Short mmCIF file of C-alpha atoms and ligand atoms in Angstrom, two decimals:
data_model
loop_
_atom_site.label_atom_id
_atom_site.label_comp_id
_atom_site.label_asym_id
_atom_site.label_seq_id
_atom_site.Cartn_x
_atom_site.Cartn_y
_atom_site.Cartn_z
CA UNK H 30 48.33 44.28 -101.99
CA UNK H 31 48.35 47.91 -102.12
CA UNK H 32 49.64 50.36 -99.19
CA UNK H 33 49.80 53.98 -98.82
CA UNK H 34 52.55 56.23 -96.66
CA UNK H 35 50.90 59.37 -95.46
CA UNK H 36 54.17 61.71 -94.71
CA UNK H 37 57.33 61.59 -96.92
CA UNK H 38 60.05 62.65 -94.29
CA UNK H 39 62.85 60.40 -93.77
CA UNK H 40 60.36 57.67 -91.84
CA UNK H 41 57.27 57.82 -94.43
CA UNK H 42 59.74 58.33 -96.79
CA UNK H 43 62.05 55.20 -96.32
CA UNK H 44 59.32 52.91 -95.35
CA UNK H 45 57.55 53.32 -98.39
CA UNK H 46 61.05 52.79 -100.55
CA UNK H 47 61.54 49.73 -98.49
CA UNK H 48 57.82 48.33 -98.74
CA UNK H 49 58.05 49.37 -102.85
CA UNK H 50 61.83 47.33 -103.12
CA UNK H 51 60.34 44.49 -101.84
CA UNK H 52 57.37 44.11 -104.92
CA UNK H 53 55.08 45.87 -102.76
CA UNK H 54 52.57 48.86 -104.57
CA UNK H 55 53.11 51.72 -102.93
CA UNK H 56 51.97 55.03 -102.72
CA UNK H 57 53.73 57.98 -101.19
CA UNK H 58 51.27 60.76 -100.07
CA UNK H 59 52.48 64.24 -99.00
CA UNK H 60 50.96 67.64 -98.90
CA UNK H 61 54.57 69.76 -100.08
CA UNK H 62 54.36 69.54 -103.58
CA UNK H 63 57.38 70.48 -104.44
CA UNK H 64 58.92 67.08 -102.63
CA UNK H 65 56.49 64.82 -104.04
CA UNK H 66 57.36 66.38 -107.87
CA UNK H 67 61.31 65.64 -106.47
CA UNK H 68 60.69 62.06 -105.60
CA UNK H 69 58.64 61.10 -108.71
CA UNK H 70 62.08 62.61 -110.56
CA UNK H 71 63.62 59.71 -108.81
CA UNK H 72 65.59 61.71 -106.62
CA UNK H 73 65.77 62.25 -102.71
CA UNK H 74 64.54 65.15 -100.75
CA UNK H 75 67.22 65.19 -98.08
CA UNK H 76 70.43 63.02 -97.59
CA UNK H 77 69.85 59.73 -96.58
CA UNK H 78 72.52 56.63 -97.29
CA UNK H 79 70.83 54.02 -99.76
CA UNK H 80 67.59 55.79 -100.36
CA UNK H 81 68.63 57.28 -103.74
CA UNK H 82 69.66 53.63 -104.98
CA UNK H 83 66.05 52.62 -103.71
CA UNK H 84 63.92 55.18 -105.10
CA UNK H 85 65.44 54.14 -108.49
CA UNK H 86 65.12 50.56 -108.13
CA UNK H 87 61.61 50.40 -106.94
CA UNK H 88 58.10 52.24 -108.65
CA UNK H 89 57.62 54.44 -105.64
CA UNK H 90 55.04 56.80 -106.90
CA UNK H 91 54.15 59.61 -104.92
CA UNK H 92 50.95 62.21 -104.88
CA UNK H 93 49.58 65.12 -103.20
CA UNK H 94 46.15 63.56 -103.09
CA UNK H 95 44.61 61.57 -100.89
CA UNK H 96 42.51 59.95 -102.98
CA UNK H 97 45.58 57.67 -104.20
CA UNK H 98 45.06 56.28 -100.43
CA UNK H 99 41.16 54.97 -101.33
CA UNK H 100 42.00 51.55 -102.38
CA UNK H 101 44.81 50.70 -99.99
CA UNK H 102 45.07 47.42 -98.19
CA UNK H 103 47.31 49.49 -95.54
CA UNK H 104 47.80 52.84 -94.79
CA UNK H 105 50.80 54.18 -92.84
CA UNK H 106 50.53 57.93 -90.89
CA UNK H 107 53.95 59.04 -90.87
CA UNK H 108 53.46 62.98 -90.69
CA UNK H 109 55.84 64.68 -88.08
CA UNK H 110 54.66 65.28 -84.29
CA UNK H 111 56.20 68.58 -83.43
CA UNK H 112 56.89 70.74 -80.08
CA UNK H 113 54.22 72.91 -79.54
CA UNK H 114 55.09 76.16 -77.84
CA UNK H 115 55.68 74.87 -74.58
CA UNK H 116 57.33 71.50 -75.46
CA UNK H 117 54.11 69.72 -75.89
CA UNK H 118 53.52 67.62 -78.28
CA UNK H 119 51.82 69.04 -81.47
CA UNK H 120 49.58 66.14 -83.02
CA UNK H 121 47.51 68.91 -85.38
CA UNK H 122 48.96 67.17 -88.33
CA UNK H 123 48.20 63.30 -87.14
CA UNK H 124 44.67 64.81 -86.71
CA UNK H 125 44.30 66.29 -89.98
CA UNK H 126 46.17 63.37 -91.72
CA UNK H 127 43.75 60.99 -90.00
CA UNK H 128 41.03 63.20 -91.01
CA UNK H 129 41.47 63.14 -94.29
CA UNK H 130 42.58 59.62 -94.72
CA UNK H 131 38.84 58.89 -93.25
CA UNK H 132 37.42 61.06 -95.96
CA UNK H 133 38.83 58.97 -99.14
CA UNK H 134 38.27 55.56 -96.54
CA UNK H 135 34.53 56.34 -96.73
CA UNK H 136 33.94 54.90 -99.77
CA UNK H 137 36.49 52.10 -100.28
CA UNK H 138 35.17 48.86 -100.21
CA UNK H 139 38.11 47.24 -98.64
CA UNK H 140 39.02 46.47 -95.20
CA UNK H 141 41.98 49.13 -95.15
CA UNK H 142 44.25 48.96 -91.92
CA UNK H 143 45.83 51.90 -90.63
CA UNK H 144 49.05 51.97 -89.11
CA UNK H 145 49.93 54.63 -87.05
CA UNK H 146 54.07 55.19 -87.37
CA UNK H 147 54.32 58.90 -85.74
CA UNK H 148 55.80 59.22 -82.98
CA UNK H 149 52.59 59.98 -80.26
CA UNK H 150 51.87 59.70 -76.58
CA UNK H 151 50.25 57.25 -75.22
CA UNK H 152 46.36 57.81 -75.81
CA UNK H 153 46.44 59.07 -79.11
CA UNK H 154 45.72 56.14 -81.44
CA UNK H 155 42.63 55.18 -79.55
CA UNK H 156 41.73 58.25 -78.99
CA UNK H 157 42.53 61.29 -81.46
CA UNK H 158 43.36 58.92 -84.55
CA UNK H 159 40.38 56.62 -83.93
CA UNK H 160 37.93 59.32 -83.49
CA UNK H 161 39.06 61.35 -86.72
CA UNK H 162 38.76 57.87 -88.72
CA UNK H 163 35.89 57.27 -87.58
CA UNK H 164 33.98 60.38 -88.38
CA UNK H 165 34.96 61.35 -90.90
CA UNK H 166 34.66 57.99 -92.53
CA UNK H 167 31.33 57.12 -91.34
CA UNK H 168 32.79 53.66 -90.33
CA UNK H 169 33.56 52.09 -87.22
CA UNK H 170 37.40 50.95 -86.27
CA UNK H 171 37.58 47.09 -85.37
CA UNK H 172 34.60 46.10 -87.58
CA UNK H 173 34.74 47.89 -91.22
CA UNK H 174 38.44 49.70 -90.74
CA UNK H 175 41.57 48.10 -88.54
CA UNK H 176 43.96 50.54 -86.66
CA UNK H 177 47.07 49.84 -85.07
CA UNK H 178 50.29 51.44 -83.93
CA UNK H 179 53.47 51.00 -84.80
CA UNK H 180 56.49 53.11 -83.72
CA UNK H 181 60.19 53.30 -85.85
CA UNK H 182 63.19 52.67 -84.22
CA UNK H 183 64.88 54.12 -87.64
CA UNK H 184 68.34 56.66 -86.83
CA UNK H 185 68.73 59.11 -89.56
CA UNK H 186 71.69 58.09 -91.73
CA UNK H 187 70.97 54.38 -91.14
CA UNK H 188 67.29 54.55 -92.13
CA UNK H 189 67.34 52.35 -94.74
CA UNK H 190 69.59 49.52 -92.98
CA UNK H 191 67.81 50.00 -89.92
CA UNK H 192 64.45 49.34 -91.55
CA UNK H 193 65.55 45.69 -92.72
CA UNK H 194 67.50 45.00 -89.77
CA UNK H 195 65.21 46.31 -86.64
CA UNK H 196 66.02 45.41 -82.93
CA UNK H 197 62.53 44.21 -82.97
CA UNK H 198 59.16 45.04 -84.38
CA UNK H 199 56.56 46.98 -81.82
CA UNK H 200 52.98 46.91 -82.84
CA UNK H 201 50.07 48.09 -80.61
CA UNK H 202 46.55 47.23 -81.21
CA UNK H 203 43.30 47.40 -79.27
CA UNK H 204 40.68 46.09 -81.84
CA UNK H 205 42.15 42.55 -82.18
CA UNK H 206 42.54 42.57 -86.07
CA UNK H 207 44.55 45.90 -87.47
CA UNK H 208 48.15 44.38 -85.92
CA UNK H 209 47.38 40.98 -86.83
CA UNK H 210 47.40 41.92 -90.26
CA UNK H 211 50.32 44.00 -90.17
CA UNK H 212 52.10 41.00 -88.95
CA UNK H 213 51.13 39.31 -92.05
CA UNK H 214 52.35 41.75 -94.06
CA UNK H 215 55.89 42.13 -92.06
CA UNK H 216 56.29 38.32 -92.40
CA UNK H 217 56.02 38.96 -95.85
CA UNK H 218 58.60 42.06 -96.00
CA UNK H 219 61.17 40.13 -93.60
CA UNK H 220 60.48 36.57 -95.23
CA UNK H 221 62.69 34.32 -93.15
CA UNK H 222 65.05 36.73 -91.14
CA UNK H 223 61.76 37.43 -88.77
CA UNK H 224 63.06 40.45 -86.06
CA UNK H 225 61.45 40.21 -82.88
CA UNK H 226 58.32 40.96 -82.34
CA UNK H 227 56.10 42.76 -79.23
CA UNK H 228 52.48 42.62 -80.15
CA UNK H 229 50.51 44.82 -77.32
CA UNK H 230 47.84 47.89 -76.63
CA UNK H 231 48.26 50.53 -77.99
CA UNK H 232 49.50 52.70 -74.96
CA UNK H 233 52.04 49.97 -74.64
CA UNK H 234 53.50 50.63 -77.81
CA UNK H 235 53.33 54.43 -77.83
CA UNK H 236 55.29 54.28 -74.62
CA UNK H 237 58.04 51.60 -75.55
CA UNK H 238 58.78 54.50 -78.31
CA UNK H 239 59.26 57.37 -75.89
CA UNK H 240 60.78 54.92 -73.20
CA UNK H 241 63.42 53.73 -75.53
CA UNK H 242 64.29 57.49 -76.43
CA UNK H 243 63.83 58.77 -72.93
CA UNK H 244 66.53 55.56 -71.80
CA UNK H 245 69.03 56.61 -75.11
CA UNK H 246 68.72 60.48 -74.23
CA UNK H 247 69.29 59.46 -70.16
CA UNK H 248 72.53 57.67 -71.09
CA UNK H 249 73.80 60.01 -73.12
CA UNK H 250 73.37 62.93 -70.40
CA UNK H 251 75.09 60.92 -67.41
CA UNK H 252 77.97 60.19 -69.98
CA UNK H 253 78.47 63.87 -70.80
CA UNK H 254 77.72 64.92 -66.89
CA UNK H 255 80.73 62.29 -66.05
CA UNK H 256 82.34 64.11 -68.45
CA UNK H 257 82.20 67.58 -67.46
CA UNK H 258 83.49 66.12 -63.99
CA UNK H 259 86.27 64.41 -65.99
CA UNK H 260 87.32 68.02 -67.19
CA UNK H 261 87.72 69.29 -63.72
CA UNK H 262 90.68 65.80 -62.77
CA UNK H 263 94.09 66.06 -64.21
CA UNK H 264 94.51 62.79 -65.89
CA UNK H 265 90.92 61.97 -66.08
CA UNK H 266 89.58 60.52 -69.76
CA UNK H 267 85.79 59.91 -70.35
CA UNK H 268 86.57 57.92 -73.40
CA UNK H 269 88.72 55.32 -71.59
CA UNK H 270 86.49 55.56 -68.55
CA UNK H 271 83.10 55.04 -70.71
CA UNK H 272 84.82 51.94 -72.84
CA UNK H 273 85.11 50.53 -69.53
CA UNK H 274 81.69 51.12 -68.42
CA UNK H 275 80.32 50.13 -71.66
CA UNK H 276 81.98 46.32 -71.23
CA UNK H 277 79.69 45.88 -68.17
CA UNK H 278 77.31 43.61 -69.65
CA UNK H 279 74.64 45.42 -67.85
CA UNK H 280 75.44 48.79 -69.39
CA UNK H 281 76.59 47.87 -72.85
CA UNK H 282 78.41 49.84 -75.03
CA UNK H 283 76.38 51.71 -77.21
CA UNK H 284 74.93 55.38 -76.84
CA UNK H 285 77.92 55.93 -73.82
CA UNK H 286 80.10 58.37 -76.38
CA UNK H 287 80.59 61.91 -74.64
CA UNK H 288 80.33 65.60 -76.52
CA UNK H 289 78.31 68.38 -76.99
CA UNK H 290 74.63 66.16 -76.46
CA UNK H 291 72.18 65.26 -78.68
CA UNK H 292 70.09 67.10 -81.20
CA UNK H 293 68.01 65.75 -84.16
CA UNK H 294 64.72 65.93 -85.11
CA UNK H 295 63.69 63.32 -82.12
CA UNK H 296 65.31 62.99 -79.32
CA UNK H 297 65.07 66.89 -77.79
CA UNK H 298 61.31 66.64 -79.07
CA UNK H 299 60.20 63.62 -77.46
CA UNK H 300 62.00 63.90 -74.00
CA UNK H 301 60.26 67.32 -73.73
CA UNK H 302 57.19 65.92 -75.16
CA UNK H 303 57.06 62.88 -72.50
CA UNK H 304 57.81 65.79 -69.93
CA UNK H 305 54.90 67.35 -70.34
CA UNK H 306 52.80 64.28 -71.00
CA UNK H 307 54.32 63.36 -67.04
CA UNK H 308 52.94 67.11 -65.58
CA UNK H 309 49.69 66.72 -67.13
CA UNK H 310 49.18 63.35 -65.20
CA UNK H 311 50.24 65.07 -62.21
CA UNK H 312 53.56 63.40 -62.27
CA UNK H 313 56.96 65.07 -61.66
CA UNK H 314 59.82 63.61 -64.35
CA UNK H 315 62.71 64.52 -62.42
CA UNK H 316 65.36 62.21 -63.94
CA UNK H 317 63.83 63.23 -67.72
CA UNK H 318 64.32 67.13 -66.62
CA UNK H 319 67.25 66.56 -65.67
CA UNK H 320 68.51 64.73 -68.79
CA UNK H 321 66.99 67.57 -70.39
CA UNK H 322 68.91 70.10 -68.71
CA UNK H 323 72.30 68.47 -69.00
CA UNK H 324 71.35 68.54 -72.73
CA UNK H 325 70.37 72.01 -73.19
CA UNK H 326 73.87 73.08 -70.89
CA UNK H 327 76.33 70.87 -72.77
CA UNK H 328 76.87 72.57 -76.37
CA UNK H 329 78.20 75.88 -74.05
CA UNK H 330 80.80 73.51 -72.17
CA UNK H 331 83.01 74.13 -75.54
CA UNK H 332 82.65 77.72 -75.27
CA UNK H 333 83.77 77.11 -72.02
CA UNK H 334 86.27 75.10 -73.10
CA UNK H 335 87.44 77.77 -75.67
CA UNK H 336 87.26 80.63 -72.74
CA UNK H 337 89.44 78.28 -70.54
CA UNK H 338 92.57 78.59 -73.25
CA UNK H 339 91.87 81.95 -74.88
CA UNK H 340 90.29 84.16 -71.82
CA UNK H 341 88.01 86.92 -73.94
CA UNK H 342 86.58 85.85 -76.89
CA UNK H 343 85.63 89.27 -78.24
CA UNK H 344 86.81 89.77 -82.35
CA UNK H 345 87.96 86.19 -82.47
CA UNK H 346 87.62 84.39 -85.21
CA UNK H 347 85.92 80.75 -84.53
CA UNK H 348 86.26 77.73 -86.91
CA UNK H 349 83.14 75.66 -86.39
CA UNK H 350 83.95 71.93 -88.00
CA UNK H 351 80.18 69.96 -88.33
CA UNK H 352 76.97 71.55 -88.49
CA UNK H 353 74.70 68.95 -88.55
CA UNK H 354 73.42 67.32 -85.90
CA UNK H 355 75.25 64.13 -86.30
CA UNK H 356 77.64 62.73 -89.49
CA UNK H 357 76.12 61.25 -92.59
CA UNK H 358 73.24 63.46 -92.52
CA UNK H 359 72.24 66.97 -94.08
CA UNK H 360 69.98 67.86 -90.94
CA UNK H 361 70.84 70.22 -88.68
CA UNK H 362 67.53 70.76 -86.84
CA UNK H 363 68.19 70.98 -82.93
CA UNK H 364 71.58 70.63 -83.79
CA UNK H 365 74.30 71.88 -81.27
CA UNK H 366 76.03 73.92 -83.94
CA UNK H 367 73.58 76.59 -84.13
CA UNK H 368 73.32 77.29 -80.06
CA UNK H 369 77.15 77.27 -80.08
CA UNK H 370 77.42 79.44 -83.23
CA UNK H 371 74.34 81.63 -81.85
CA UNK H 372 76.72 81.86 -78.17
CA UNK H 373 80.11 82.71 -79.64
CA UNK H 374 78.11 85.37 -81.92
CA UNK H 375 76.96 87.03 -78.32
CA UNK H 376 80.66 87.24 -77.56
CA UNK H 377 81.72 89.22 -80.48
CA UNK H 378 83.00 86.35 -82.24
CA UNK H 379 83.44 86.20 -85.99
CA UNK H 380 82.03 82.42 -87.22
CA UNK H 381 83.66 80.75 -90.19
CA UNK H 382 82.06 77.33 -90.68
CA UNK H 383 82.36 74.23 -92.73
CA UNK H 384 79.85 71.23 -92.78
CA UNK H 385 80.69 68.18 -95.81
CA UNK H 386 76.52 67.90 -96.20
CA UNK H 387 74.46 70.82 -93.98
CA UNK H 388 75.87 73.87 -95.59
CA UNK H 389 72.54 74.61 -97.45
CA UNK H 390 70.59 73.66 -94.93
CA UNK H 391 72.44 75.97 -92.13
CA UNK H 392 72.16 78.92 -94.39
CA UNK H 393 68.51 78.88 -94.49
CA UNK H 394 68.98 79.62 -90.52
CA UNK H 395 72.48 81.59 -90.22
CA UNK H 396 72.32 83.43 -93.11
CA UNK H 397 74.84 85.99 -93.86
CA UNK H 398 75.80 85.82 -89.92
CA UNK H 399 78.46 83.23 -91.14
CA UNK H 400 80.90 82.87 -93.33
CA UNK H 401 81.01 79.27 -95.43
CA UNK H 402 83.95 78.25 -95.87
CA UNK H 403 84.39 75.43 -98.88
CA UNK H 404 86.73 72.89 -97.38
CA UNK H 405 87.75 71.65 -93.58
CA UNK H 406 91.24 73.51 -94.32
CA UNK H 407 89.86 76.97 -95.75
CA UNK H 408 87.67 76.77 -92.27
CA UNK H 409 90.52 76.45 -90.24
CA UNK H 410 92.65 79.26 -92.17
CA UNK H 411 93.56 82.29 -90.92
CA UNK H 412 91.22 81.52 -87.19
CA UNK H 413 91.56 81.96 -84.04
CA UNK H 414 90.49 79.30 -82.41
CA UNK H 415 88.59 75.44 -84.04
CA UNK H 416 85.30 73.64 -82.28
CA UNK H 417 85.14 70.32 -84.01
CA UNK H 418 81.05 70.06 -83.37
CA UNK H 419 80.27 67.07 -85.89
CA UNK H 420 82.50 63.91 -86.03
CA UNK H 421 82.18 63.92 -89.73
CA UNK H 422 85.32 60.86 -91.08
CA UNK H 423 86.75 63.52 -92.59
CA UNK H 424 87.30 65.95 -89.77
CA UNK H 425 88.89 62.88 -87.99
CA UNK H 426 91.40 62.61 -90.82
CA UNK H 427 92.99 66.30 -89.97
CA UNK H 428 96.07 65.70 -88.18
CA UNK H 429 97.57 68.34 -85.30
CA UNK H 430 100.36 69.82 -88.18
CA UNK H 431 97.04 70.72 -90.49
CA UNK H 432 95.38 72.70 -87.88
CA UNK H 433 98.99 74.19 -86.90
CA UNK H 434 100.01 75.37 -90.52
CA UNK H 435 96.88 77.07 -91.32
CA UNK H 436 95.38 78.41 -88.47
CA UNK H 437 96.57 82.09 -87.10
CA UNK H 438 95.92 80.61 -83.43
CA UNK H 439 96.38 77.02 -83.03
CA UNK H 440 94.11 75.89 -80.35
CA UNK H 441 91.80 73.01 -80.46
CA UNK H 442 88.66 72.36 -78.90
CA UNK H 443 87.37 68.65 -79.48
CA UNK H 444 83.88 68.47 -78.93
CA UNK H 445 83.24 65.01 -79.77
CA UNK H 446 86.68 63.36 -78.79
CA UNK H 447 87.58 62.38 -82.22
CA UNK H 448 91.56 63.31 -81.66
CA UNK H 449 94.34 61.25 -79.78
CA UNK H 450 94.35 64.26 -76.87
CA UNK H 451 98.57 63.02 -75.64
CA UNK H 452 99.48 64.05 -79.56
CA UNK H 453 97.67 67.16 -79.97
CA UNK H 454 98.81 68.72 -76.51
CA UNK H 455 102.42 67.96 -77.91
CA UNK H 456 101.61 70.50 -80.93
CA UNK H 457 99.02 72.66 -80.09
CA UNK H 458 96.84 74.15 -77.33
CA UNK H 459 93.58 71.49 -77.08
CA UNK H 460 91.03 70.65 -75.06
CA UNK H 461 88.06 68.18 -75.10
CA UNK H 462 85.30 67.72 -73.00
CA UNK H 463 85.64 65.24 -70.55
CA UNK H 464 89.51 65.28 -70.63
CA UNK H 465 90.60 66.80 -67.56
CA UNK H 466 93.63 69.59 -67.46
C1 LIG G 14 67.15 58.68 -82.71
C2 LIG G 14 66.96 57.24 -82.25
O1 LIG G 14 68.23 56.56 -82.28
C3 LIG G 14 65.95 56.51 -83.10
O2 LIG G 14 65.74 55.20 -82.61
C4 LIG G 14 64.64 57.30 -83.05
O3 LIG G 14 63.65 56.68 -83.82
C5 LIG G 14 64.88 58.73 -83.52
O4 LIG G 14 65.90 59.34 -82.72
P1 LIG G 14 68.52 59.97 -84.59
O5 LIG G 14 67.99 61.22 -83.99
O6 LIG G 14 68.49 59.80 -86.04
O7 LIG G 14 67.74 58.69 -83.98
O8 LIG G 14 70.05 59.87 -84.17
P2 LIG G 14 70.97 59.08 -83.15
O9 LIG G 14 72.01 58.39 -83.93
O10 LIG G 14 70.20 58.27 -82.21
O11 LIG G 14 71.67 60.30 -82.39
C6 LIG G 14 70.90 61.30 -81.75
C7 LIG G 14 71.80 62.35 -81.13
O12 LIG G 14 72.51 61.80 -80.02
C8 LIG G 14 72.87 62.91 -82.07
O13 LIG G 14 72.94 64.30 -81.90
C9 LIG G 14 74.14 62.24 -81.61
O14 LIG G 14 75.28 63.04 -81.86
C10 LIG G 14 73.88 62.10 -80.12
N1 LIG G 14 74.65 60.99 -79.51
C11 LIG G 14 74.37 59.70 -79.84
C12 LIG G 14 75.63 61.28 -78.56
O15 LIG G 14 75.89 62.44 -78.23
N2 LIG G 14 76.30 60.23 -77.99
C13 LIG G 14 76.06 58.93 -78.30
O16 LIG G 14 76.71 58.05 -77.71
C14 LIG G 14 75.07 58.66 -79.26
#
């Protein structure tokens, strides 16, 4: 059995690893050559846990041609859906992907199935995807080619783990034949520890994928809105109050922690993106603009925060701790970091940050505008004021006498509530968002 993954970021990127650790011949496909020379070194593009150890155990090869896709029994279109310029949803590289997947198909003599893994609204497989297959294959999808969707679940940082462990396994098909067969080949992948599996259309599918982010992103607005009304009550603590919540059995724990809001390479993309799917139905997402809203407000309500204890901010020097969007991960696209950085900048403040992964990454955007500092503790030195941004382990490590000794200003602003608040008022001015004062 043969497959091909058309997209090498960290879905295309850690499918394919998984597919190839499992005995299965894989081909990675990607039009940056520079990645595809790094993988065939045996070495990762970006930082994701367990990938390295992967790419080195399996024979992952990976091409800029399409043609390596000719023969496959499966192909899987992972290439990245972007915002267009007004939040829509960009799907020029699913079309061109598809296009030229149907070039190379147009020969093979195989039934080749083609699974659709980008995230995409609902409409696209059967539509855009098919249509590009078909012509410019010459062949007709549900007789001589199979198609099928089938969205990832996958978190960055937990791609791997999430991969062989899944919540469940969502697979839309229209044709009758594209998902069956993909269900053959998962049974094989998962032997006995079969996840759960939904087996629908293929507008079902492509919604359960925005739903489930839309639901994620929801919950993690009306935590931080609680939150920012937390700040406002003396007493008030939005991590005891959402550990409460969370043991509801109907609410559940998970996705309920309070900060700055989310950022990554999905969920800002995709609640925007179903936003504007909504409007051109003629629908009005009110709860999804407002989620978006909250998000867009709540990296400032630090700068608040910081305005609250030190009044002007003007010639301050900030310590920003995190600038990736989340721990365990080198990305920092969307991440909150930059809009706080980019609003303390507007203030007159000078910016020393410190991130244990995104540093490269973040100077591709910042630039000069920053200065890097090697270590949590040369961050802090000598500033005015801290912003813990990421919840990196080892920012949680610091205690209050670290930030004390080396900082010029001791005062503390905990953006994603990784410090006991009662022992850190004792030695130092702190706040946190949704601790009220
Ligand atoms: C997410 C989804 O989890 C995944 O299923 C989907 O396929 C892609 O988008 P990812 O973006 O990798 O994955 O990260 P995730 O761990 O979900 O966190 C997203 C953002 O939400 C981060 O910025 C994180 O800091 C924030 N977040 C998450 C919170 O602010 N609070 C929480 O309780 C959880």
């Amino acid at each position: 059995m043969k497959i091909a993954v058309v997209g090498l970021g960290y879905v295309g990127l850690t499918t394919a690893a998984c597919l190839a650790s499992r005995g299965f011949k894989v081909t990675g496909i990607d039009i940056d050559r520079h990645k595809v020379e790094t993988i065939n070194e045996g070495k990762t593009p970006f930082k994701e846990p367990g990938l390295d150890k992967l790419l080195k155990r399996s024979r992952l090869r990976c091409s800029t041609d399409y043609a390596e896709a000719g023969d496959a029994d499966f192909v899987f279109i992972s290439v990245g859906t972007p915002a267009g310029p007004g939040g829509e949803i960009d799907l020029s590289y699913v079309a061109s992907a598809a296009h030229s997947l149907g070039e190379v198909l147009a020969n093979s003599k195989k039934p080749c199935t083609v699974v659709v893994r980008s995230t995409v609204v609902p409409g696209t497989t059967r539509g855009l995807v098919k249509n590009e297959l078909e012509k410019s294959s010459g062949k007709k999808v549900g007789e001589d080619l199979f198609l099928c969707v089938n969205p990832e679940f996958l978190r960055e940082g937990n791609a791997v783990h999430d991969t062989f462990n899944p919540d469940r396994i969502v697979i839309g098909d229209d044709w009758g034949r594209g998902g069956k067969n993909l269900l053959r080949l998962y049974r094989r992948f998962y032997r006995r520890r079969k996840p759960a599996t939904i087996l629908t259309s293929t507008v079902n599918a492509e919604m359960i994928k925005y739903a489930s982010n839309a639901f994620l992103a929801a919950r993690i607005s009306l935590i931080n809105e609680i939150a920012n009304i937390c700040n406002h009550i003396p007493g008030a603590d939005i991590t005891v109050v959402s550990k409460a919540v969370g043991l509801d059995k109907r609410i559940g724990p998970y996705f309920l922690n309070a900060g700055l809001g989310y950022g990554g390479s999905c969920f800002p993309k995709d609640v925007k993106a179903l936003i504007k799917y909504a409007e051109n139905l003629g629908e009005r997402p009110q709860v999804l603009e407002a989620v978006d809203r909250v998000n867009m407000g709540q990296p400032l309500k630090a700068v608040e925060l910081a305005e609250k204890l030190l009044g002007n901010l003007d010639g301050k020097t900030a310590a920003i701790l995190g600038l990736a969007f989340k721990p365990n991960t080198d990305d920092i696209r969307e991440a909150v970091s930059l809009k706080i950085i980019k609003t303390l900048q507007e203030k007159g403040c000078n910016i020393k940050a410190y991130d244990p992964a995104a540093m490269e990454n973040a100077k591709k955007i910042l630039g000069d505008s920053v200065i890097y500092a090697s270590s949590a503790e040369d961050c802090l030195r000598g500033s005015d004021f801290c912003i813990v941004v990421t919840e990196w382990g080892e920012f949680r490590r610091l205690g209050p006498d670290v930030f004390r000794k080396l900082m010029r200003n001791p005062v503390v602003i905990d953006g994603r509530r990784i410090y006991d608040p009662v022992k850190f008022r004792e030695k130092l001015k702190f706040a946190a968002v949704g601790f009220g004062s």
